[in-house]
Amino acid sequence: MMARRVIALVLLPALLLAGCWDRLEINDLGIVTLVGIDRAEAGVRLTVGVVAPTSTPGQQEKGGGGGKGGGAQSGRAIAYSAEGATVVDAMTRLQEKVSRRLFWAHARVLVFGEEYARQGLTPALDFWTRHREPRLLLQVVVTPGEAAEFVQLQPRLERLLSEAVRETINLRFQTRVLLRDLVEDLRDSPGHAIAPRAELVPGQPDGRDVSISGTAIFRKDRLAGWLDDRETRGLLWLRNEAQTGTMTVDLPNVGSVSLNVIRGRTVVKPVLAGGRLRMNVALTVDLDVVESAALLDWSKEETLRKVEGSAERSLRERITGTLQKLQDEYGVDAVNFSEAVRRSLPGLWETRWKNRWDQVFPTLPVDLQVTAQIRRTGEHSAPLGVPENQVQKNQQKLLKQKE
Amino acid sequence: MVPPNPPQLSSLPADQAVQALQSIPLGSSLGENLGLLRQVFARCSDLVVHQLAPGAGSAFAVIYIDGLIDQDLLDRDVVRPLLERGSPSAPMASVRSLTYVPETARVRTHGELVQRLVSGEAILLADGSPEGVAYGLQGWETRAISEPVAEAAIRGPRESFVETLRFNTAMLRRKLKSPGLKTEALTIGRVTRTDVVVAYLEGIADPGVIAEVHKRLQHIEIDGVLETGYLEEFLEDAPFSPFPQIQNTERPDTAAGQLLEGRVAILVDGTPVALIVPTVFAQFMQANEDYYERFLIASAVRMLRYLFLLVALLLPSLYVAVITFHHEMMPTSLLLSIAEAREGVPFPALVEAMAMEVTFEVLREAGIRLPKPVGQAVSIVGALVIGEAAVRAGLVSAPMVIVVAITGIASFAVPRYNAATAVRMLRFPLILLAGTLGMFGIVAGLSGILLHLCALRSFGVPYLSPMGPMDWQGLKDVLIRAPHWAMRLRPRLVGGQNRVRVGKGLAPGPPPRSGGGR
């Protein structure tokens, strides 16, 4: 018993010896929030935004002005950049310039420069999925131009650019692609991917703002081209990812009506007709009237029907436009029709289409059916502050329109 | 009949002198008896020897310790009858019938005489009689029954135990009006001769536990018992455990409640604190008010207490572990705020946490002992120095102050003070483990604590019951407090003798609708 106690006492400190090796005080961390990857002579150029914490509370925000260089403004991110043959090689060089241990677990956004993206993402992706620190929940964006320049931007509203990008994407007006989604897309046949496009745009008074608009379309892991804002909306509808948004319907001679999308649901169903594959796409949208520049009486059912019809046409146009661009110009199935086919016709998918989907997709006939319904018309039915006869006149014009 | 040699007697230690006197019978000469008594009580200024001579040739002496006697009663019922009617040649038997005190006893030896004297009885000795009479006329200044200090309650009885054992047993008896309430008396302490009462409800309490309590109490050989704490340390199953295995209470209602569950109470003269055995962990989270308040509220509060028990035990160590090892576990924005607050703090988080926790404990400790007006000053200075100045000076980060403050308050949410202290002390090793081994250390520490709790017994009852050995009925009084009509059975391991406490189907409801009328 005594001997056992002695042994236990001798062994106890060993517990302490084993400890502490991973100990890292929070103020020795260089918290990376944003990572930019560009093409460089050596291989890759890595640009990171490292948070510069304030030394004492209450000393933040002295002197304004964002812009290049990312001066040592407290509480904001400072950009560092280094080149290397691989990501880790660049990272090692980067660490030589930063006095704190770079910490990747809180990186939120991965920005690819256009040039790098055109050359193929795969070499840069391995590290982010293999290393234990970065999360698979990184938001992936592609910027036209240099990622290095993008990372250096100091946003005006948010403290950190990564937050600005993330929050904007999370509003879900545009596509949202996490690293997890990206690697999944690339893995599955046919292996194409998309990513939101993040861009620097001129802002007031002399700074620049970040804007998330449009989508980067990848053929395999290489950037093939872009979809613009409008086409991206169409893409979102097709992918059943449009959760919110507004649409403005133009009624000729009457005016425009802006509608809020409350919910939308797209069902993609592949059908086999006479040995030929067709895609049935059924879209149902619930709408809310938020602005009626067209002076109409919303208490009348025919008004609703007319506007719903216009909304359906407008949606159809938009979606068809996107499809055309994808099928004719890029030949890339960014809509993930392949997934729908694989799910409902798994046997045929394996034998007939899996390996030649890129040839099938561009000529794939798509039947699109759009149903829009206006659920609410706002606080009043007839516009306020407008003479009744004018509303009547408009109403007449609307009803005279043909479908 | 040879009186012992006085120098020899006085050189003996007090308890042995009484032993030696035990074998010396009283003599027939009053003078000789008093002489020996005076030797024994040499230099005792509070001994009163009141010699009476009602008639020629008769001599009595009334002896008592000043301050332990109800003087009025003694005069009225003993001294006056003797003076008025005592005859010179009255034998002792008739003297007894002269006086009016019901509680009398014969005294035959010097040892008995001394013993009764120090317990506060008055002794009557008569010349020519080898026998004295002891009158139970104890009466001394006692503290009035007051409100409980350590176990305050909003709803519930306002009385608390006092220092006088008799009052305490009476308070129990008033609540449990049954002959089943047994109050077995013992005396413990060679010098203090402290009265101890073991109280239990016969037929409900486990006879095995009662026997074990008796066995352990009789085993104790100590010079003095000044508080139940002296006994508690002799009674515990695992003296080195940080967890108290015996509950103490100053509330008669709590004690009565525990007796009704089949537990045994140990009351000690001279202290308002009673011990209750066997004790399980769940008891430390039960406040007496839980049983008086409506059960939904009581259950909600109970769950809150368990939550804050965990907070009190774990919060500082979790904080230390996360900010020194597991930075990825925090949401980014929280990490950034903490990083900002910690920027410029010179100490590692572990040192910071230990320093702050120790400071808090010191403040608490100082606050208890200090006289009230000074105590306030200390808490103001403490709060100002630690909360404000240390953060301002950048020595300590503000989140750490918040963590320590929440932990401190959380520990006071545990209703039993001794259990709360155990939890507070345990968090120091946990902080150390967290600062060296991170989350792994915390889990290891918690596992250790849990293993220990599982192994712990209180008078043979597993400490974690009714969760340890699962007892569904008992679970109704752990995380929640089920309504009284639903807690039909007593805890199995404690009151297993006679389990039913509430009849079946007593859940109340609206009255049945009578036909026709509305």
CSV table of C-alpha atoms in Angstrom, one decimal, chain A residues 15-381:
chain,number,residue,atom,x,y,z
A,15,LEU,CA,1.1,14.3,-15.7
A,16,LEU,CA,2.2,17.9,-15.4
A,17,LEU,CA,5.3,17.3,-17.6
A,18,ALA,CA,3.1,16.1,-20.4
A,19,GLY,CA,1.0,19.2,-20.2
A,20,CYS,CA,1.4,22.6,-21.6
A,21,TRP,CA,3.0,21.7,-24.9
A,22,ASP,CA,0.1,23.1,-26.8
A,23,ARG,CA,-0.4,26.0,-24.4
A,24,LEU,CA,-0.7,29.2,-26.3
A,25,GLU,CA,-1.9,32.4,-24.7
A,26,ILE,CA,-4.5,34.2,-26.7
A,27,ASN,CA,-2.3,37.3,-27.0
A,28,ASP,CA,0.4,35.3,-28.8
A,29,LEU,CA,-2.0,34.4,-31.5
A,30,GLY,CA,-2.1,36.0,-34.9
A,31,ILE,CA,-5.7,35.3,-35.7
A,32,VAL,CA,-6.1,35.0,-39.5
A,33,THR,CA,-9.6,35.9,-40.7
A,34,LEU,CA,-9.2,36.1,-44.4
A,35,VAL,CA,-6.9,34.3,-46.8
A,36,GLY,CA,-6.2,35.3,-50.4
A,37,ILE,CA,-4.6,33.0,-52.9
A,38,ASP,CA,-3.0,34.3,-56.1
A,39,ARG,CA,-0.8,33.0,-58.8
A,40,ALA,CA,2.9,33.9,-58.4
A,41,GLU,CA,6.2,33.1,-60.0
A,42,ALA,CA,7.1,30.6,-57.3
A,43,GLY,CA,3.8,29.0,-57.3
A,44,VAL,CA,1.3,30.7,-55.0
A,45,ARG,CA,1.1,34.0,-53.3
A,46,LEU,CA,-0.6,33.9,-50.0
A,47,THR,CA,-2.1,37.0,-48.5
A,48,VAL,CA,-3.7,36.9,-45.1
A,49,GLY,CA,-5.6,39.4,-43.0
A,50,VAL,CA,-4.4,39.1,-39.4
A,51,VAL,CA,-6.4,40.8,-36.6
A,52,ALA,CA,-4.6,43.5,-34.8
A,53,PRO,CA,-6.1,43.6,-31.3
A,54,THR,CA,-6.3,46.9,-29.4
A,55,SER,CA,-3.9,47.2,-26.6
A,56,THR,CA,-6.3,48.8,-24.2
A,57,PRO,CA,-10.0,49.1,-24.4
A,58,GLY,CA,-11.3,52.4,-25.4
A,59,GLN,CA,-8.4,53.2,-27.7
A,60,GLN,CA,-10.0,51.9,-30.8
A,61,GLU,CA,-10.9,54.0,-33.8
A,62,LYS,CA,-8.3,56.7,-33.7
A,63,GLY,CA,-7.9,58.1,-37.2
A,64,GLY,CA,-9.9,56.8,-40.0
A,65,GLY,CA,-9.2,55.9,-43.6
A,66,GLY,CA,-8.8,52.4,-44.8
A,67,GLY,CA,-7.1,51.5,-48.0
A,68,LYS,CA,-3.9,50.0,-48.9
A,69,GLY,CA,-1.2,48.7,-46.7
A,70,GLY,CA,-3.6,48.0,-43.9
A,71,GLY,CA,-1.9,50.3,-41.4
A,72,ALA,CA,-1.8,49.2,-37.8
A,73,GLN,CA,-5.2,50.3,-37.1
A,74,SER,CA,-6.4,48.8,-33.9
A,75,GLY,CA,-8.9,46.0,-33.9
A,76,ARG,CA,-8.7,45.7,-37.7
A,77,ALA,CA,-7.0,43.3,-39.9
A,78,ILE,CA,-3.5,43.8,-41.2
A,79,ALA,CA,-2.6,42.2,-44.5
A,80,TYR,CA,0.6,40.2,-44.8
A,81,SER,CA,1.7,38.5,-48.0
A,82,ALA,CA,4.3,35.9,-49.0
A,83,GLU,CA,5.1,33.6,-51.9
A,84,GLY,CA,6.0,30.0,-52.0
A,85,ALA,CA,5.9,26.8,-54.0
A,86,THR,CA,3.0,25.4,-52.1
A,87,VAL,CA,0.5,26.9,-49.7
A,88,VAL,CA,2.4,25.7,-46.7
A,89,ASP,CA,5.7,26.9,-48.2
A,90,ALA,CA,4.2,30.4,-48.5
A,91,MET,CA,2.8,30.1,-45.1
A,92,THR,CA,6.2,29.4,-43.6
A,93,ARG,CA,7.6,32.5,-45.2
A,94,LEU,CA,4.6,34.4,-44.1
A,95,GLN,CA,5.1,33.4,-40.5
A,96,GLU,CA,8.6,34.8,-40.7
A,97,LYS,CA,7.1,38.2,-41.1
A,98,VAL,CA,4.5,38.0,-38.4
A,99,SER,CA,5.5,38.1,-34.7
A,100,ARG,CA,2.6,36.0,-33.6
A,101,ARG,CA,1.8,32.4,-34.4
A,102,LEU,CA,-0.6,32.4,-37.3
A,103,PHE,CA,-3.8,30.8,-36.2
A,104,TRP,CA,-6.0,29.4,-39.0
A,105,ALA,CA,-9.1,28.1,-37.1
A,106,HIS,CA,-10.8,31.4,-37.3
A,107,ALA,CA,-10.2,32.1,-41.0
A,108,ARG,CA,-13.7,32.7,-42.4
A,109,VAL,CA,-13.1,33.5,-46.1
A,110,LEU,CA,-10.9,32.0,-48.7
A,111,VAL,CA,-10.5,34.4,-51.7
A,112,PHE,CA,-9.1,33.1,-55.0
A,113,GLY,CA,-7.6,35.6,-57.5
A,114,GLU,CA,-9.0,35.3,-61.0
A,115,GLU,CA,-5.7,34.2,-62.5
A,116,TYR,CA,-5.1,31.5,-60.0
A,117,ALA,CA,-8.7,30.3,-60.4
A,118,ARG,CA,-8.3,30.0,-64.1
A,119,GLN,CA,-5.2,27.8,-63.6
A,120,GLY,CA,-7.1,25.4,-61.3
A,121,LEU,CA,-8.0,25.4,-57.6
A,122,THR,CA,-7.0,21.9,-56.7
A,123,PRO,CA,-3.3,22.4,-55.7
A,124,ALA,CA,-4.4,25.1,-53.2
A,125,LEU,CA,-7.3,23.2,-51.8
A,126,ASP,CA,-5.5,20.3,-50.2
A,127,PHE,CA,-4.0,22.2,-47.3
A,128,TRP,CA,-7.3,23.7,-46.2
A,129,THR,CA,-8.9,20.3,-46.0
A,130,ARG,CA,-5.9,18.4,-44.6
A,131,HIS,CA,-4.6,20.6,-41.8
A,132,ARG,CA,-6.5,20.4,-38.5
A,133,GLU,CA,-6.9,24.1,-38.0
A,134,PRO,CA,-8.8,25.6,-40.9
A,135,ARG,CA,-12.5,24.8,-41.0
A,136,LEU,CA,-14.4,23.3,-43.8
A,137,LEU,CA,-16.9,26.1,-43.3
A,138,LEU,CA,-14.6,28.6,-44.9
A,139,GLN,CA,-16.6,30.8,-47.4
A,140,VAL,CA,-15.0,30.5,-50.8
A,141,VAL,CA,-15.2,33.5,-53.1
A,142,VAL,CA,-13.4,34.4,-56.4
A,143,THR,CA,-12.4,37.9,-57.1
A,144,PRO,CA,-11.7,39.3,-60.6
A,145,GLY,CA,-8.2,40.6,-60.3
A,146,GLU,CA,-5.8,40.0,-57.5
A,147,ALA,CA,-6.8,38.4,-54.2
A,148,ALA,CA,-3.9,40.2,-52.5
A,149,GLU,CA,-5.5,43.6,-53.3
A,150,PHE,CA,-8.9,42.3,-52.1
A,151,VAL,CA,-7.6,41.2,-48.8
A,152,GLN,CA,-6.1,44.6,-48.1
A,153,LEU,CA,-9.4,46.4,-48.2
A,154,GLN,CA,-10.6,47.9,-44.9
A,155,PRO,CA,-14.4,47.7,-44.9
A,156,ARG,CA,-16.1,50.8,-43.7
A,157,LEU,CA,-19.0,49.3,-41.8
A,158,GLU,CA,-17.7,46.1,-40.4
A,159,ARG,CA,-14.5,45.9,-38.5
A,160,LEU,CA,-13.1,43.0,-40.5
A,161,LEU,CA,-13.3,42.3,-44.2
A,162,SER,CA,-14.0,38.7,-43.5
A,163,GLU,CA,-17.1,39.6,-41.5
A,164,ALA,CA,-18.2,41.9,-44.3
A,165,VAL,CA,-17.9,39.2,-46.9
A,166,ARG,CA,-19.4,36.5,-44.8
A,167,GLU,CA,-22.4,38.6,-43.6
A,168,THR,CA,-23.1,39.8,-47.1
A,169,ILE,CA,-23.1,36.3,-48.4
A,170,ASN,CA,-25.2,35.0,-45.6
A,171,LEU,CA,-28.0,37.4,-46.6
A,172,ARG,CA,-28.4,34.8,-49.4
A,173,PHE,CA,-29.0,37.2,-52.2
A,174,GLN,CA,-26.2,35.5,-54.0
A,175,THR,CA,-24.7,32.0,-54.1
A,176,ARG,CA,-23.1,30.8,-51.0
A,177,VAL,CA,-20.3,28.2,-51.3
A,178,LEU,CA,-18.4,26.8,-48.3
A,179,LEU,CA,-15.2,25.0,-48.7
A,180,ARG,CA,-17.1,21.8,-47.9
A,181,ASP,CA,-19.5,22.3,-50.8
A,182,LEU,CA,-16.7,23.2,-53.1
A,183,VAL,CA,-14.7,20.0,-52.5
A,184,GLU,CA,-17.9,18.0,-52.7
A,185,ASP,CA,-18.8,19.5,-56.0
A,186,LEU,CA,-15.3,18.9,-57.4
A,187,ARG,CA,-15.3,15.3,-56.2
A,188,ASP,CA,-18.6,14.3,-57.7
A,189,SER,CA,-19.0,13.7,-61.4
A,190,PRO,CA,-19.1,15.7,-63.5
A,191,GLY,CA,-17.0,17.7,-61.0
A,192,HIS,CA,-17.9,21.3,-61.8
A,193,ALA,CA,-18.1,24.0,-59.2
A,194,ILE,CA,-19.3,27.5,-58.6
A,195,ALA,CA,-18.4,30.2,-56.2
A,196,PRO,CA,-19.6,33.7,-55.5
A,197,ARG,CA,-17.9,36.5,-57.1
A,198,ALA,CA,-16.5,39.2,-54.8
A,199,GLU,CA,-15.4,42.4,-56.2
A,200,LEU,CA,-14.0,45.7,-55.1
A,201,VAL,CA,-16.2,48.6,-56.3
A,202,PRO,CA,-15.7,52.3,-55.8
A,203,GLY,CA,-17.3,53.6,-52.6
A,204,GLN,CA,-17.9,57.0,-51.1
A,205,PRO,CA,-16.1,59.3,-50.6
A,206,ASP,CA,-12.8,57.9,-51.8
A,207,GLY,CA,-12.6,54.4,-50.4
A,208,ARG,CA,-13.7,51.2,-51.9
A,209,ASP,CA,-16.4,48.7,-50.9
A,210,VAL,CA,-16.7,45.0,-51.4
A,211,SER,CA,-19.6,43.8,-53.4
A,212,ILE,CA,-20.7,40.3,-53.8
A,213,SER,CA,-22.4,40.0,-57.1
A,214,GLY,CA,-22.3,37.3,-59.7
A,215,THR,CA,-21.0,33.8,-59.8
A,216,ALA,CA,-17.8,32.2,-60.9
A,217,ILE,CA,-18.4,29.1,-63.0
A,218,PHE,CA,-15.8,26.5,-62.9
A,219,ARG,CA,-15.2,23.8,-65.5
A,220,LYS,CA,-13.7,21.1,-63.3
A,221,ASP,CA,-11.5,23.2,-61.0
A,222,ARG,CA,-10.7,25.9,-63.5
A,223,LEU,CA,-12.6,29.1,-63.7
A,224,ALA,CA,-14.5,29.1,-67.0
A,225,GLY,CA,-16.4,32.4,-66.7
A,226,TRP,CA,-18.8,34.5,-64.8
A,227,LEU,CA,-22.5,34.8,-64.4
A,228,ASP,CA,-23.7,38.3,-63.7
A,229,ASP,CA,-26.1,39.4,-61.0
A,230,ARG,CA,-29.2,38.7,-62.9
A,231,GLU,CA,-28.0,35.4,-64.2
A,232,THR,CA,-27.0,34.4,-60.7
A,233,ARG,CA,-30.6,34.9,-59.5
A,234,GLY,CA,-31.7,32.6,-62.2
A,235,LEU,CA,-29.1,30.1,-61.1
A,236,LEU,CA,-30.3,30.3,-57.5
A,237,TRP,CA,-33.8,29.6,-58.6
A,238,LEU,CA,-32.6,26.6,-60.6
A,239,ARG,CA,-30.6,25.3,-57.7
A,240,ASN,CA,-33.5,25.8,-55.2
A,241,GLU,CA,-31.3,28.1,-53.2
A,242,ALA,CA,-33.2,31.4,-53.6
A,243,GLN,CA,-34.5,32.0,-50.2
A,244,THR,CA,-35.2,35.7,-50.2
A,245,GLY,CA,-34.9,38.5,-52.6
A,246,THR,CA,-36.9,41.0,-54.4
A,247,MET,CA,-38.0,41.2,-58.0
A,248,THR,CA,-39.3,44.1,-60.0
A,249,VAL,CA,-42.0,43.4,-62.6
A,250,ASP,CA,-42.4,45.9,-65.4
A,251,LEU,CA,-46.0,46.3,-66.6
A,252,PRO,CA,-45.8,48.1,-69.9
A,253,ASN,CA,-47.7,51.5,-70.0
A,254,VAL,CA,-48.7,51.1,-66.4
A,255,GLY,CA,-45.5,51.1,-64.3
A,256,SER,CA,-43.4,48.7,-62.2
A,257,VAL,CA,-44.3,46.7,-59.2
A,258,SER,CA,-41.6,45.4,-56.7
A,259,LEU,CA,-42.3,42.1,-55.1
A,260,ASN,CA,-40.6,40.4,-52.2
A,261,VAL,CA,-40.0,36.7,-52.5
A,262,ILE,CA,-41.3,35.1,-49.3
A,263,ARG,CA,-40.5,31.6,-50.3
A,264,GLY,CA,-39.7,29.8,-53.5
A,265,ARG,CA,-39.3,26.2,-54.2
A,266,THR,CA,-37.9,24.5,-57.2
A,267,VAL,CA,-38.5,20.8,-58.0
A,268,VAL,CA,-36.2,19.4,-60.6
A,269,LYS,CA,-37.4,16.1,-62.0
A,270,PRO,CA,-35.7,14.2,-64.8
A,271,VAL,CA,-38.1,12.3,-67.1
A,272,LEU,CA,-37.2,9.8,-69.7
A,273,ALA,CA,-39.4,10.3,-72.8
A,274,GLY,CA,-38.8,8.0,-75.6
A,275,GLY,CA,-35.3,7.2,-74.5
A,276,ARG,CA,-34.5,10.8,-74.3
A,277,LEU,CA,-33.8,12.6,-71.1
A,278,ARG,CA,-35.7,15.8,-70.3
A,279,MET,CA,-35.6,17.9,-67.2
A,280,ASN,CA,-38.9,19.1,-65.7
A,281,VAL,CA,-38.3,22.1,-63.6
A,282,ALA,CA,-41.3,23.3,-61.5
A,283,LEU,CA,-40.9,26.5,-59.6
A,284,THR,CA,-43.5,27.9,-57.1
A,285,VAL,CA,-43.0,31.3,-55.7
A,286,ASP,CA,-44.8,33.2,-53.0
A,287,LEU,CA,-44.7,36.9,-53.3
A,288,ASP,CA,-45.4,40.0,-51.3
A,289,VAL,CA,-46.1,43.4,-52.8
A,290,VAL,CA,-43.7,45.9,-51.4
A,291,GLU,CA,-43.9,48.7,-53.8
A,292,SER,CA,-46.4,49.5,-56.5
A,293,ALA,CA,-45.2,52.4,-58.6
A,294,ALA,CA,-47.9,51.3,-60.9
A,295,LEU,CA,-51.0,52.8,-59.3
A,296,LEU,CA,-53.3,49.8,-59.1
A,297,ASP,CA,-56.1,48.6,-57.0
A,298,TRP,CA,-54.8,45.6,-55.2
A,299,SER,CA,-58.2,44.6,-53.8
A,300,LYS,CA,-59.2,43.3,-57.2
A,301,GLU,CA,-58.4,39.8,-57.9
A,302,GLU,CA,-57.7,40.4,-61.6
A,303,THR,CA,-54.9,42.8,-60.7
A,304,LEU,CA,-53.3,40.0,-58.7
A,305,ARG,CA,-53.7,37.5,-61.6
A,306,LYS,CA,-52.2,39.9,-64.1
A,307,VAL,CA,-49.2,40.8,-62.0
A,308,GLU,CA,-48.7,37.2,-61.1
A,309,GLY,CA,-48.6,36.4,-64.8
A,310,SER,CA,-46.1,39.1,-65.4
A,311,ALA,CA,-43.9,37.8,-62.5
A,312,GLU,CA,-44.1,34.3,-63.9
A,313,ARG,CA,-43.0,35.6,-67.3
A,314,SER,CA,-40.2,37.6,-65.8
A,315,LEU,CA,-38.9,34.7,-63.8
A,316,ARG,CA,-39.1,32.4,-66.7
A,317,GLU,CA,-37.1,34.8,-68.9
A,318,ARG,CA,-34.5,35.1,-66.2
A,319,ILE,CA,-34.1,31.4,-65.7
A,320,THR,CA,-34.1,30.6,-69.4
A,321,GLY,CA,-31.4,33.2,-69.8
A,322,THR,CA,-29.2,31.6,-67.2
A,323,LEU,CA,-29.8,28.1,-68.6
A,324,GLN,CA,-28.9,29.3,-72.1
A,325,LYS,CA,-25.7,30.8,-70.9
A,326,LEU,CA,-24.7,27.7,-69.0
A,327,GLN,CA,-25.7,25.3,-71.8
A,328,ASP,CA,-24.5,27.2,-74.8
A,329,GLU,CA,-21.7,29.3,-73.6
A,330,TYR,CA,-20.0,27.4,-70.8
A,331,GLY,CA,-21.4,23.9,-71.2
A,332,VAL,CA,-21.1,23.5,-67.5
A,333,ASP,CA,-23.8,22.0,-65.4
A,334,ALA,CA,-23.7,24.6,-62.6
A,335,VAL,CA,-27.4,23.8,-61.8
A,336,ASN,CA,-26.6,20.4,-60.5
A,337,PHE,CA,-29.0,18.7,-62.9
A,338,SER,CA,-26.5,15.8,-62.7
A,339,GLU,CA,-27.3,15.3,-59.1
A,340,ALA,CA,-31.1,15.2,-59.7
A,341,VAL,CA,-30.5,12.6,-62.5
A,342,ARG,CA,-28.2,10.5,-60.3
A,343,ARG,CA,-30.9,10.4,-57.6
A,344,SER,CA,-33.9,9.5,-59.6
A,345,LEU,CA,-32.3,7.4,-62.3
A,346,PRO,CA,-29.3,6.0,-60.6
A,347,GLY,CA,-28.8,2.9,-62.8
A,348,LEU,CA,-29.0,4.8,-66.0
A,349,TRP,CA,-26.9,7.6,-64.6
A,350,GLU,CA,-24.0,5.2,-64.0
A,351,THR,CA,-24.2,3.4,-67.3
A,352,ARG,CA,-25.3,6.1,-69.8
A,353,TRP,CA,-24.6,9.6,-68.5
A,354,LYS,CA,-22.1,9.7,-65.8
A,355,ASN,CA,-19.0,9.8,-68.0
A,356,ARG,CA,-20.4,11.9,-70.8
A,357,TRP,CA,-22.6,14.4,-68.9
A,358,ASP,CA,-20.6,17.3,-70.4
A,359,GLN,CA,-21.8,16.2,-73.8
A,360,VAL,CA,-25.4,15.6,-72.6
A,361,PHE,CA,-25.9,18.8,-70.6
A,362,PRO,CA,-25.6,21.5,-73.4
A,363,THR,CA,-28.4,19.9,-75.4
A,364,LEU,CA,-30.6,18.8,-72.5
A,365,PRO,CA,-34.2,19.9,-73.1
A,366,VAL,CA,-35.6,21.7,-70.0
A,367,ASP,CA,-39.4,22.2,-69.4
A,368,LEU,CA,-39.9,25.1,-67.1
A,369,GLN,CA,-43.1,25.7,-65.3
A,370,VAL,CA,-43.4,28.7,-63.1
A,371,THR,CA,-46.2,29.4,-60.6
A,372,ALA,CA,-46.2,32.7,-58.8
A,373,GLN,CA,-48.7,33.7,-56.1
A,374,ILE,CA,-49.1,37.0,-54.4
A,375,ARG,CA,-49.8,36.3,-50.8
A,376,ARG,CA,-50.0,39.8,-49.4
A,377,THR,CA,-50.4,43.2,-50.8
A,378,GLY,CA,-49.1,45.4,-48.0
A,379,GLU,CA,-50.8,47.9,-45.7
A,380,HIS,CA,-53.3,49.2,-48.2
A,381,SER,CA,-54.9,48.0,-51.3
